[in-house]
PDB file of C-alpha atoms in Angstrom:
ATOM      1  CA  UNK A   1      41.385  48.669 -20.056  1.00 38.00           C
ATOM      2  CA  UNK A   2      37.627  49.065 -20.101  1.00 34.00           C
ATOM      3  CA  UNK A   3      37.352  46.855 -23.153  1.00 40.00           C
ATOM      4  CA  UNK A   4      39.480  44.134 -21.524  1.00 39.00           C
ATOM      5  CA  UNK A   5      37.268  44.036 -18.390  1.00 43.00           C
ATOM      6  CA  UNK A   6      34.120  43.954 -20.504  1.00 50.00           C
ATOM      7  CA  UNK A   7      35.345  40.962 -22.481  1.00 53.00           C
ATOM      8  CA  UNK A   8      36.367  39.213 -19.295  1.00 52.00           C
ATOM      9  CA  UNK A   9      32.929  39.727 -17.790  1.00 54.00           C
ATOM     10  CA  UNK A  10      31.335  38.421 -20.947  1.00 55.00           C
ATOM     11  CA  UNK A  11      33.458  35.278 -20.743  1.00 51.00           C
ATOM     12  CA  UNK A  12      32.431  34.760 -17.100  1.00 51.00           C
ATOM     13  CA  UNK A  13      28.810  35.309 -17.979  1.00 52.00           C
ATOM     14  CA  UNK A  14      29.022  32.793 -20.811  1.00 59.00           C
ATOM     15  CA  UNK A  15      30.598  30.219 -18.494  1.00 56.00           C
ATOM     16  CA  UNK A  16      27.863  30.818 -15.936  1.00 52.00           C
ATOM     17  CA  UNK A  17      25.156  30.340 -18.561  1.00 52.00           C
ATOM     18  CA  UNK A  18      26.785  27.090 -19.761  1.00 61.00           C
ATOM     19  CA  UNK A  19      27.127  25.811 -16.203  1.00 52.00           C
ATOM     20  CA  UNK A  20      23.482  26.600 -15.486  1.00 50.00           C
ATOM     21  CA  UNK A  21      22.420  24.872 -18.699  1.00 56.00           C
ATOM     22  CA  UNK A  22      24.378  21.728 -17.766  1.00 56.00           C
ATOM     23  CA  UNK A  23      22.846  21.735 -14.288  1.00 46.00           C
ATOM     24  CA  UNK A  24      19.330  22.027 -15.706  1.00 51.00           C
ATOM     25  CA  UNK A  25      19.999  19.208 -18.151  1.00 56.00           C
ATOM     26  CA  UNK A  26      21.276  16.942 -15.389  1.00 49.00           C
ATOM     27  CA  UNK A  27      18.252  17.806 -13.259  1.00 45.00           C
ATOM     28  CA  UNK A  28      15.928  17.000 -16.138  1.00 44.00           C
ATOM     29  CA  UNK A  29      17.598  13.624 -16.688  1.00 47.00           C
ATOM     30  CA  UNK A  30      17.431  12.860 -12.966  1.00 43.00           C
ATOM     31  CA  UNK A  31      13.686  13.493 -12.903  1.00 35.00           C
ATOM     32  CA  UNK A  32      13.086  11.364 -15.994  1.00 39.00           C
ATOM     33  CA  UNK A  33      15.365   8.547 -14.807  1.00 44.00           C
ATOM     34  CA  UNK A  34      13.580   8.453 -11.466  1.00 38.00           C
ATOM     35  CA  UNK A  35      10.597   6.986 -13.274  1.00 37.00           C
ATOM     36  CA  UNK A  36      12.396   4.979 -15.926  1.00 42.00           C
ATOM     37  CA  UNK A  37      10.729   1.529 -15.855  1.00 36.00           C
ATOM     38  CA  UNK A  38      14.132  -0.138 -15.939  1.00 37.00           C
ATOM     39  CA  UNK A  39      15.619   1.941 -13.123  1.00 41.00           C
ATOM     40  CA  UNK A  40      12.710   3.035 -10.951  1.00 40.00           C
ATOM     41  CA  UNK A  41      13.066   0.328  -8.317  1.00 43.00           C
ATOM     42  CA  UNK A  42      16.821   0.878  -7.821  1.00 43.00           C
ATOM     43  CA  UNK A  43      16.612   4.646  -7.813  1.00 39.00           C
ATOM     44  CA  UNK A  44      13.595   4.671  -5.519  1.00 40.00           C
ATOM     45  CA  UNK A  45      15.548   2.500  -3.095  1.00 41.00           C
ATOM     46  CA  UNK A  46      18.590   4.801  -3.225  1.00 44.00           C
ATOM     47  CA  UNK A  47      16.739   8.098  -2.869  1.00 41.00           C
ATOM     48  CA  UNK A  48      14.618   6.871   0.020  1.00 45.00           C
ATOM     49  CA  UNK A  49      17.104   4.594   1.734  1.00 47.00           C
ATOM     50  CA  UNK A  50      17.664   6.856   4.748  1.00 42.00           C
ATOM     51  CA  UNK A  51      13.972   7.647   5.245  1.00 44.00           C
ATOM     52  CA  UNK A  52      13.090   4.001   4.778  1.00 44.00           C
ATOM     53  CA  UNK A  53      15.561   2.880   7.453  1.00 41.00           C
ATOM     54  CA  UNK A  54      14.244   5.456   9.897  1.00 39.00           C
ATOM     55  CA  UNK A  55      10.670   4.388   9.230  1.00 44.00           C
ATOM     56  CA  UNK A  56      11.372   0.686   9.740  1.00 43.00           C
ATOM     57  CA  UNK A  57      13.067   1.383  13.041  1.00 47.00           C
ATOM     58  CA  UNK A  58       9.975   2.808  14.701  1.00 65.00           C
ATOM     59  CA  UNK A  59       6.298   1.960  14.998  1.00 86.00           C
ATOM     60  CA  UNK A  60       4.113   3.300  12.224  1.00 90.00           C
ATOM     61  CA  UNK A  61       0.372   3.922  12.133  1.00 94.00           C
ATOM     62  CA  UNK A  62      -0.239   4.914   8.498  1.00 96.00           C
ATOM     63  CA  UNK A  63      -3.686   6.444   8.984  1.00 96.00           C
ATOM     64  CA  UNK A  64      -4.812  10.002   9.720  1.00 94.00           C
ATOM     65  CA  UNK A  65      -8.118  11.720  10.382  1.00 94.00           C
ATOM     66  CA  UNK A  66      -8.003  13.143   6.856  1.00 93.00           C
ATOM     67  CA  UNK A  67      -8.028   9.683   5.260  1.00 95.00           C
ATOM     68  CA  UNK A  68     -10.961   7.943   3.649  1.00 96.00           C
ATOM     69  CA  UNK A  69     -10.275   4.249   4.251  1.00 97.00           C
ATOM     70  CA  UNK A  70     -11.450   1.082   2.521  1.00 98.00           C
ATOM     71  CA  UNK A  71     -10.670  -2.196   4.279  1.00 98.00           C
ATOM     72  CA  UNK A  72     -11.114  -5.444   2.362  1.00 98.00           C
ATOM     73  CA  UNK A  73     -10.940  -9.049   3.481  1.00 95.00           C
ATOM     74  CA  UNK A  74     -11.785  -8.290   7.104  1.00 96.00           C
ATOM     75  CA  UNK A  75     -12.308 -11.297   9.354  1.00 92.00           C
ATOM     76  CA  UNK A  76     -13.776 -10.444  12.738  1.00 94.00           C
ATOM     77  CA  UNK A  77     -13.595  -6.694  11.923  1.00 96.00           C
ATOM     78  CA  UNK A  78     -11.408  -6.076  14.984  1.00 95.00           C
ATOM     79  CA  UNK A  79      -8.801  -4.197  12.921  1.00 96.00           C
ATOM     80  CA  UNK A  80     -11.458  -1.923  11.422  1.00 97.00           C
ATOM     81  CA  UNK A  81     -12.925  -1.408  14.887  1.00 97.00           C
ATOM     82  CA  UNK A  82      -9.503  -0.472  16.242  1.00 96.00           C
ATOM     83  CA  UNK A  83      -9.019   2.125  13.483  1.00 97.00           C
ATOM     84  CA  UNK A  84     -12.468   3.506  14.264  1.00 97.00           C
ATOM     85  CA  UNK A  85     -11.497   3.839  17.932  1.00 96.00           C
ATOM     86  CA  UNK A  86      -8.203   5.526  17.054  1.00 96.00           C
ATOM     87  CA  UNK A  87      -9.807   7.945  14.570  1.00 96.00           C
ATOM     88  CA  UNK A  88     -13.425   8.393  15.724  1.00 95.00           C
ATOM     89  CA  UNK A  89     -13.892  11.691  13.915  1.00 93.00           C
ATOM     90  CA  UNK A  90     -12.914  10.046  10.604  1.00 92.00           C
ATOM     91  CA  UNK A  91     -14.907   6.821  10.912  1.00 95.00           C
ATOM     92  CA  UNK A  92     -17.720   8.224   8.760  1.00 96.00           C
ATOM     93  CA  UNK A  93     -15.258   8.002   5.853  1.00 96.00           C
ATOM     94  CA  UNK A  94     -14.446   4.355   6.547  1.00 98.00           C
ATOM     95  CA  UNK A  95     -15.848   1.386   4.634  1.00 98.00           C
ATOM     96  CA  UNK A  96     -14.984  -2.044   6.072  1.00 98.00           C
ATOM     97  CA  UNK A  97     -15.771  -5.125   3.990  1.00 98.00           C
ATOM     98  CA  UNK A  98     -15.531  -8.895   4.061  1.00 96.00           C
ATOM     99  CA  UNK A  99     -15.850 -11.689   1.506  1.00 95.00           C
ATOM    100  CA  UNK A 100     -18.293 -13.744   3.570  1.00 94.00           C
ATOM    101  CA  UNK A 101     -22.037 -13.306   3.828  1.00 96.00           C
ATOM    102  CA  UNK A 102     -23.255 -11.834   7.096  1.00 96.00           C
ATOM    103  CA  UNK A 103     -24.461 -15.189   8.396  1.00 95.00           C
ATOM    104  CA  UNK A 104     -21.277 -17.042   7.414  1.00 94.00           C
ATOM    105  CA  UNK A 105     -19.120 -14.337   8.951  1.00 94.00           C
ATOM    106  CA  UNK A 106     -20.840 -14.424  12.326  1.00 91.00           C
ATOM    107  CA  UNK A 107     -20.673 -18.209  12.331  1.00 91.00           C
ATOM    108  CA  UNK A 108     -16.913 -18.144  11.673  1.00 90.00           C
ATOM    109  CA  UNK A 109     -16.076 -15.330  14.112  1.00 90.00           C
ATOM    110  CA  UNK A 110     -18.054 -15.110  17.359  1.00 90.00           C
ATOM    111  CA  UNK A 111     -16.746 -11.614  18.123  1.00 91.00           C
ATOM    112  CA  UNK A 112     -17.552 -10.076  14.724  1.00 94.00           C
ATOM    113  CA  UNK A 113     -21.055  -8.813  15.583  1.00 96.00           C
ATOM    114  CA  UNK A 114     -19.817  -6.728  18.511  1.00 96.00           C
ATOM    115  CA  UNK A 115     -17.047  -5.139  16.440  1.00 96.00           C
ATOM    116  CA  UNK A 116     -19.381  -4.361  13.556  1.00 97.00           C
ATOM    117  CA  UNK A 117     -21.887  -2.712  15.864  1.00 97.00           C
ATOM    118  CA  UNK A 118     -19.139  -0.492  17.306  1.00 97.00           C
ATOM    119  CA  UNK A 119     -17.978   0.547  13.820  1.00 97.00           C
ATOM    120  CA  UNK A 120     -21.498   1.424  12.712  1.00 97.00           C
ATOM    121  CA  UNK A 121     -22.192   3.321  15.946  1.00 97.00           C
ATOM    122  CA  UNK A 122     -19.216   5.552  15.112  1.00 96.00           C
ATOM    123  CA  UNK A 123     -20.551   6.199  11.622  1.00 96.00           C
ATOM    124  CA  UNK A 124     -18.552   3.633   9.671  1.00 97.00           C
ATOM    125  CA  UNK A 125     -20.029   1.488   6.921  1.00 97.00           C
ATOM    126  CA  UNK A 126     -19.838  -2.332   6.816  1.00 98.00           C
ATOM    127  CA  UNK A 127     -20.395  -4.337   3.623  1.00 98.00           C
ATOM    128  CA  UNK A 128     -20.634  -8.102   3.181  1.00 98.00           C
ATOM    129  CA  UNK A 129     -19.830 -10.330   0.192  1.00 97.00           C
ATOM    130  CA  UNK A 130     -17.324  -7.915  -1.322  1.00 97.00           C
ATOM    131  CA  UNK A 131     -14.809  -9.611  -3.607  1.00 97.00           C
ATOM    132  CA  UNK A 132     -11.429  -7.861  -3.338  1.00 97.00           C
ATOM    133  CA  UNK A 133     -10.586  -9.008  -6.871  1.00 97.00           C
ATOM    134  CA  UNK A 134     -13.613  -7.215  -8.358  1.00 97.00           C
ATOM    135  CA  UNK A 135     -13.621  -3.882  -6.551  1.00 97.00           C
ATOM    136  CA  UNK A 136     -13.492  -1.705  -9.671  1.00 96.00           C
ATOM    137  CA  UNK A 137     -16.650  -3.275 -11.110  1.00 96.00           C
ATOM    138  CA  UNK A 138     -18.578  -3.352  -7.825  1.00 96.00           C
ATOM    139  CA  UNK A 139     -21.648  -1.109  -7.872  1.00 95.00           C
ATOM    140  CA  UNK A 140     -21.051  -0.229  -4.206  1.00 95.00           C
ATOM    141  CA  UNK A 141     -17.899   1.641  -5.205  1.00 97.00           C
ATOM    142  CA  UNK A 142     -19.042   3.295  -8.389  1.00 94.00           C
ATOM    143  CA  UNK A 143     -17.641   6.820  -8.414  1.00 93.00           C
ATOM    144  CA  UNK A 144     -15.912   6.273  -5.035  1.00 95.00           C
ATOM    145  CA  UNK A 145     -12.238   6.921  -4.299  1.00 95.00           C
ATOM    146  CA  UNK A 146     -10.198   6.206  -1.173  1.00 97.00           C
ATOM    147  CA  UNK A 147      -7.003   7.580   0.349  1.00 96.00           C
ATOM    148  CA  UNK A 148      -6.076   4.211   1.849  1.00 97.00           C
ATOM    149  CA  UNK A 149      -7.089   0.738   0.691  1.00 98.00           C
ATOM    150  CA  UNK A 150      -6.093  -1.928   3.219  1.00 98.00           C
ATOM    151  CA  UNK A 151      -5.793  -5.702   2.829  1.00 98.00           C
ATOM    152  CA  UNK A 152      -4.378  -7.356   5.951  1.00 96.00           C
ATOM    153  CA  UNK A 153      -2.988 -10.887   5.693  1.00 95.00           C
ATOM    154  CA  UNK A 154      -4.664 -11.843   2.403  1.00 94.00           C
ATOM    155  CA  UNK A 155      -5.065 -15.568   1.911  1.00 90.00           C
ATOM    156  CA  UNK A 156      -7.542 -17.653  -0.077  1.00 86.00           C
ATOM    157  CA  UNK A 157      -7.830 -20.177   2.761  1.00 75.00           C
ATOM    158  CA  UNK A 158      -8.271 -23.034   0.302  1.00 66.00           C
ATOM    159  CA  UNK A 159      -6.296 -25.545   2.366  1.00 67.00           C
ATOM    160  CA  UNK A 160      -4.113 -26.559  -0.574  1.00 71.00           C
ATOM    161  CA  UNK A 161      -1.254 -28.750   0.646  1.00 75.00           C
ATOM    162  CA  UNK A 162       0.932 -28.421  -2.444  1.00 82.00           C
ATOM    163  CA  UNK A 163       3.092 -25.351  -1.805  1.00 82.00           C
ATOM    164  CA  UNK A 164       3.541 -24.378  -5.461  1.00 91.00           C
ATOM    165  CA  UNK A 165      -0.207 -24.447  -6.118  1.00 90.00           C
ATOM    166  CA  UNK A 166      -0.828 -22.602  -2.849  1.00 90.00           C
ATOM    167  CA  UNK A 167       1.618 -19.859  -3.828  1.00 94.00           C
ATOM    168  CA  UNK A 168       0.112 -19.536  -7.307  1.00 95.00           C
ATOM    169  CA  UNK A 169      -3.496 -19.193  -6.141  1.00 94.00           C
ATOM    170  CA  UNK A 170      -2.565 -16.535  -3.595  1.00 95.00           C
ATOM    171  CA  UNK A 171      -0.496 -14.674  -6.174  1.00 96.00           C
ATOM    172  CA  UNK A 172      -3.540 -14.597  -8.442  1.00 96.00           C
ATOM    173  CA  UNK A 173      -5.623 -13.229  -5.582  1.00 97.00           C
ATOM    174  CA  UNK A 174      -3.186 -10.380  -4.959  1.00 97.00           C
ATOM    175  CA  UNK A 175      -2.614  -9.589  -8.618  1.00 97.00           C
ATOM    176  CA  UNK A 176      -6.343  -9.209  -9.264  1.00 97.00           C
ATOM    177  CA  UNK A 177      -6.696  -7.154  -6.097  1.00 98.00           C
ATOM    178  CA  UNK A 178      -3.928  -4.778  -7.185  1.00 98.00           C
ATOM    179  CA  UNK A 179      -5.439  -4.272 -10.629  1.00 96.00           C
ATOM    180  CA  UNK A 180      -8.805  -3.382  -9.103  1.00 97.00           C
ATOM    181  CA  UNK A 181      -7.693  -1.401  -6.057  1.00 97.00           C
ATOM    182  CA  UNK A 182      -5.502   0.874  -8.203  1.00 96.00           C
ATOM    183  CA  UNK A 183      -8.673   2.152  -9.883  1.00 95.00           C
ATOM    184  CA  UNK A 184     -10.157   3.270  -6.552  1.00 96.00           C
ATOM    185  CA  UNK A 185      -7.283   5.367  -5.227  1.00 96.00           C
ATOM    186  CA  UNK A 186      -7.948   9.056  -4.713  1.00 92.00           C
ATOM    187  CA  UNK A 187      -5.758  10.294  -7.578  1.00 76.00           C
ATOM    188  CA  UNK A 188      -2.911   9.528  -9.887  1.00 49.00           C
ATOM    189  CA  UNK A 189       0.604  10.228  -8.713  1.00 46.00           C
ATOM    190  CA  UNK A 190       2.690  12.846 -10.536  1.00 48.00           C
ATOM    191  CA  UNK A 191       6.375  12.922  -9.688  1.00 49.00           C
ATOM    192  CA  UNK A 192       5.803  10.768  -6.610  1.00 52.00           C
ATOM    193  CA  UNK A 193       3.417  13.065  -4.739  1.00 49.00           C
ATOM    194  CA  UNK A 194       3.307  11.323  -1.351  1.00 54.00           C
ATOM    195  CA  UNK A 195      -0.126  12.736  -0.521  1.00 63.00           C
ATOM    196  CA  UNK A 196      -1.925  10.578  -3.043  1.00 82.00           C
ATOM    197  CA  UNK A 197      -3.802   7.337  -2.429  1.00 94.00           C
ATOM    198  CA  UNK A 198      -2.038   4.261  -1.084  1.00 96.00           C
ATOM    199  CA  UNK A 199      -2.648   0.521  -1.088  1.00 98.00           C
ATOM    200  CA  UNK A 200      -1.442  -1.196   2.105  1.00 98.00           C
ATOM    201  CA  UNK A 201      -0.973  -4.959   2.240  1.00 98.00           C
ATOM    202  CA  UNK A 202       0.321  -6.701   5.360  1.00 97.00           C
ATOM    203  CA  UNK A 203       1.926 -10.144   5.217  1.00 96.00           C
ATOM    204  CA  UNK A 204       3.836 -12.488   7.470  1.00 93.00           C
ATOM    205  CA  UNK A 205       7.535 -12.860   6.680  1.00 93.00           C
ATOM    206  CA  UNK A 206       9.164 -16.139   5.704  1.00 92.00           C
ATOM    207  CA  UNK A 207       7.992 -18.852   3.351  1.00 90.00           C
ATOM    208  CA  UNK A 208       5.627 -19.259   1.654  1.00 91.00           C
ATOM    209  CA  UNK A 209       4.790 -15.555   1.923  1.00 93.00           C
ATOM    210  CA  UNK A 210       8.173 -14.322   0.722  1.00 95.00           C
ATOM    211  CA  UNK A 211       7.756 -16.539  -2.332  1.00 95.00           C
ATOM    212  CA  UNK A 212       4.613 -14.647  -3.288  1.00 96.00           C
ATOM    213  CA  UNK A 213       6.964 -11.811  -4.342  1.00 97.00           C
ATOM    214  CA  UNK A 214       4.417  -9.117  -3.539  1.00 97.00           C
ATOM    215  CA  UNK A 215       6.388  -6.196  -4.978  1.00 97.00           C
ATOM    216  CA  UNK A 216       6.700  -7.929  -8.330  1.00 97.00           C
ATOM    217  CA  UNK A 217       2.977  -8.725  -8.318  1.00 97.00           C
ATOM    218  CA  UNK A 218       2.097  -5.060  -7.774  1.00 97.00           C
ATOM    219  CA  UNK A 219       4.482  -3.967 -10.522  1.00 96.00           C
ATOM    220  CA  UNK A 220       3.081  -6.552 -12.948  1.00 95.00           C
ATOM    221  CA  UNK A 221      -0.305  -4.836 -12.763  1.00 93.00           C
ATOM    222  CA  UNK A 222       1.222  -2.058 -14.855  1.00 93.00           C
ATOM    223  CA  UNK A 223      -0.421   0.479 -12.568  1.00 93.00           C
ATOM    224  CA  UNK A 224       1.535   0.478  -9.303  1.00 96.00           C
ATOM    225  CA  UNK A 225       4.984   1.038  -7.854  1.00 96.00           C
ATOM    226  CA  UNK A 226       6.266   0.274  -4.371  1.00 97.00           C
ATOM    227  CA  UNK A 227       6.509   3.318  -2.129  1.00 95.00           C
ATOM    228  CA  UNK A 228       7.898   1.772   1.071  1.00 96.00           C
ATOM    229  CA  UNK A 229       7.364  -0.928   3.686  1.00 96.00           C
ATOM    230  CA  UNK A 230       7.510  -1.046   7.465  1.00 96.00           C
ATOM    231  CA  UNK A 231       7.125  -3.492  10.316  1.00 95.00           C
ATOM    232  CA  UNK A 232       3.549  -4.170  11.353  1.00 95.00           C
ATOM    233  CA  UNK A 233       3.046  -3.989  15.104  1.00 93.00           C
ATOM    234  CA  UNK A 234      -0.368  -5.350  16.166  1.00 93.00           C
ATOM    235  CA  UNK A 235       0.058  -3.807  19.610  1.00 92.00           C
ATOM    236  CA  UNK A 236      -0.494  -0.363  18.089  1.00 94.00           C
ATOM    237  CA  UNK A 237      -4.123  -1.306  17.458  1.00 95.00           C
ATOM    238  CA  UNK A 238      -5.980  -1.835  20.762  1.00 94.00           C
ATOM    239  CA  UNK A 239      -8.583  -4.556  20.522  1.00 93.00           C
ATOM    240  CA  UNK A 240      -7.181  -6.011  17.302  1.00 94.00           C
ATOM    241  CA  UNK A 241      -7.184  -9.806  17.289  1.00 91.00           C
ATOM    242  CA  UNK A 242      -5.876 -11.529  14.191  1.00 86.00           C
ATOM    243  CA  UNK A 243      -8.082 -14.262  12.753  1.00 80.00           C
ATOM    244  CA  UNK A 244      -7.406 -16.761   9.986  1.00 72.00           C
ATOM    245  CA  UNK A 245      -9.485 -16.902   6.809  1.00 62.00           C
ATOM    246  CA  UNK A 246     -10.986 -20.258   7.766  1.00 59.00           C
ATOM    247  CA  UNK A 247     -12.434 -18.828  10.982  1.00 50.00           C
ATOM    248  CA  UNK A 248     -11.895 -19.053  14.726  1.00 43.00           C
ATOM    249  CA  UNK A 249     -12.739 -21.900  17.074  1.00 47.00           C
ATOM    250  CA  UNK A 250     -12.286 -21.458  20.809  1.00 53.00           C
ATOM    251  CA  UNK A 251      -9.729 -23.861  22.241  1.00 44.00           C
ATOM    252  CA  UNK A 252      -8.374 -24.889  18.825  1.00 45.00           C
ATOM    253  CA  UNK A 253      -7.416 -21.632  17.119  1.00 43.00           C
ATOM    254  CA  UNK A 254      -4.643 -19.395  18.425  1.00 54.00           C
ATOM    255  CA  UNK A 255      -6.063 -16.539  20.464  1.00 58.00           C
ATOM    256  CA  UNK A 256      -5.246 -12.830  20.525  1.00 65.00           C
ATOM    257  CA  UNK A 257      -2.357 -12.244  18.076  1.00 65.00           C
ATOM    258  CA  UNK A 258      -0.338 -15.397  18.729  1.00 74.00           C
ATOM    259  CA  UNK A 259      -0.638 -16.259  15.039  1.00 71.00           C
ATOM    260  CA  UNK A 260       1.355 -13.213  13.921  1.00 79.00           C
ATOM    261  CA  UNK A 261       3.227 -11.744  16.895  1.00 79.00           C
ATOM    262  CA  UNK A 262       6.524 -13.532  16.132  1.00 77.00           C
ATOM    263  CA  UNK A 263       6.221 -13.612  12.328  1.00 77.00           C
ATOM    264  CA  UNK A 264       8.000 -10.284  11.663  1.00 90.00           C
ATOM    265  CA  UNK A 265       4.993  -9.050   9.700  1.00 94.00           C
ATOM    266  CA  UNK A 266       5.439  -6.189   7.242  1.00 95.00           C
ATOM    267  CA  UNK A 267       3.092  -3.698   5.650  1.00 97.00           C
ATOM    268  CA  UNK A 268       3.879  -2.922   2.010  1.00 98.00           C
ATOM    269  CA  UNK A 269       2.718   0.401   0.600  1.00 97.00           C
ATOM    270  CA  UNK A 270       1.958   0.864  -3.093  1.00 97.00           C
ATOM    271  CA  UNK A 271       0.987   3.954  -5.055  1.00 95.00           C
ATOM    272  CA  UNK A 272      -0.219   4.497  -8.587  1.00 92.00           C
ATOM    273  CA  UNK A 273       2.520   4.759 -11.155  1.00 88.00           C
ATOM    274  CA  UNK A 274       3.225   8.398 -12.114  1.00 83.00           C
ATOM    275  CA  UNK A 275       1.269   9.643 -15.107  1.00 67.00           C
ATOM    276  CA  UNK A 276       4.434  10.788 -16.868  1.00 59.00           C
ATOM    277  CA  UNK A 277       5.949   7.327 -16.549  1.00 54.00           C
ATOM    278  CA  UNK A 278       2.821   5.663 -17.930  1.00 53.00           C
ATOM    279  CA  UNK A 279       2.867   7.901 -20.998  1.00 54.00           C
ATOM    280  CA  UNK A 280       6.580   7.326 -21.547  1.00 54.00           C
ATOM    281  CA  UNK A 281       6.186   3.561 -21.282  1.00 55.00           C
ATOM    282  CA  UNK A 282       3.255   3.531 -23.707  1.00 55.00           C
ATOM    283  CA  UNK A 283       5.247   5.519 -26.271  1.00 55.00           C
ATOM    284  CA  UNK A 284       8.263   3.271 -25.843  1.00 54.00           C
TER     285      UNK A 284
END
């Protein structure tokens, strides 16, 4: 009788060990498949579908007092100024930049000087003539890393009438930006650590912006994956007034946020591709 029970227990133990082994193997495959280049987009969508829906249904301000923030392509600096007002204790970690020279900027946007002064008074840094497509090689950012890199409503402003050419030149702008900005994020992501650096790009919805295919552009850099996206609500940022790349002219340009308020704008969030995935792809 004793022998019979002992054998039975051994059989149960063996089954338990086999079951545990199968579970561990499935878990291992799940982790690896999560970052399979061929499946990552679909699996990321499935695993985060519920959280993503909840996030898109409410207003989101993606900045905290712990963040170091780099803003590129600022126009009148009203967005940067609004962030500084919302997070005054963190403004010393903010760097707000524009492509224009100081004189050109103030000629294009008559409210820029006031916003810049407010940012600097709170300890923020403002830089002129910063090319968003050459961030990684810019001496101003040598050795610097940021938790959030923000590019709101990127557009070359070239006035090209041909839609195909217009799409192409803006795609090139974003692709070069992604390749450079990825090098300035705070750290590499391992197994989708959500605390690591993020690139945030906000666009209007509809054509031609949808045709830019921003997620594909980020992926084509070979460095980034899409984390999520959410609706951009300009009303969350007091004092923010959207301005076009070509500038603002009183009486002719749309004031306040009329340019974007009904465009269903979205902010797309990108993170560095996990280290493990990069290694796997290189070996493959």
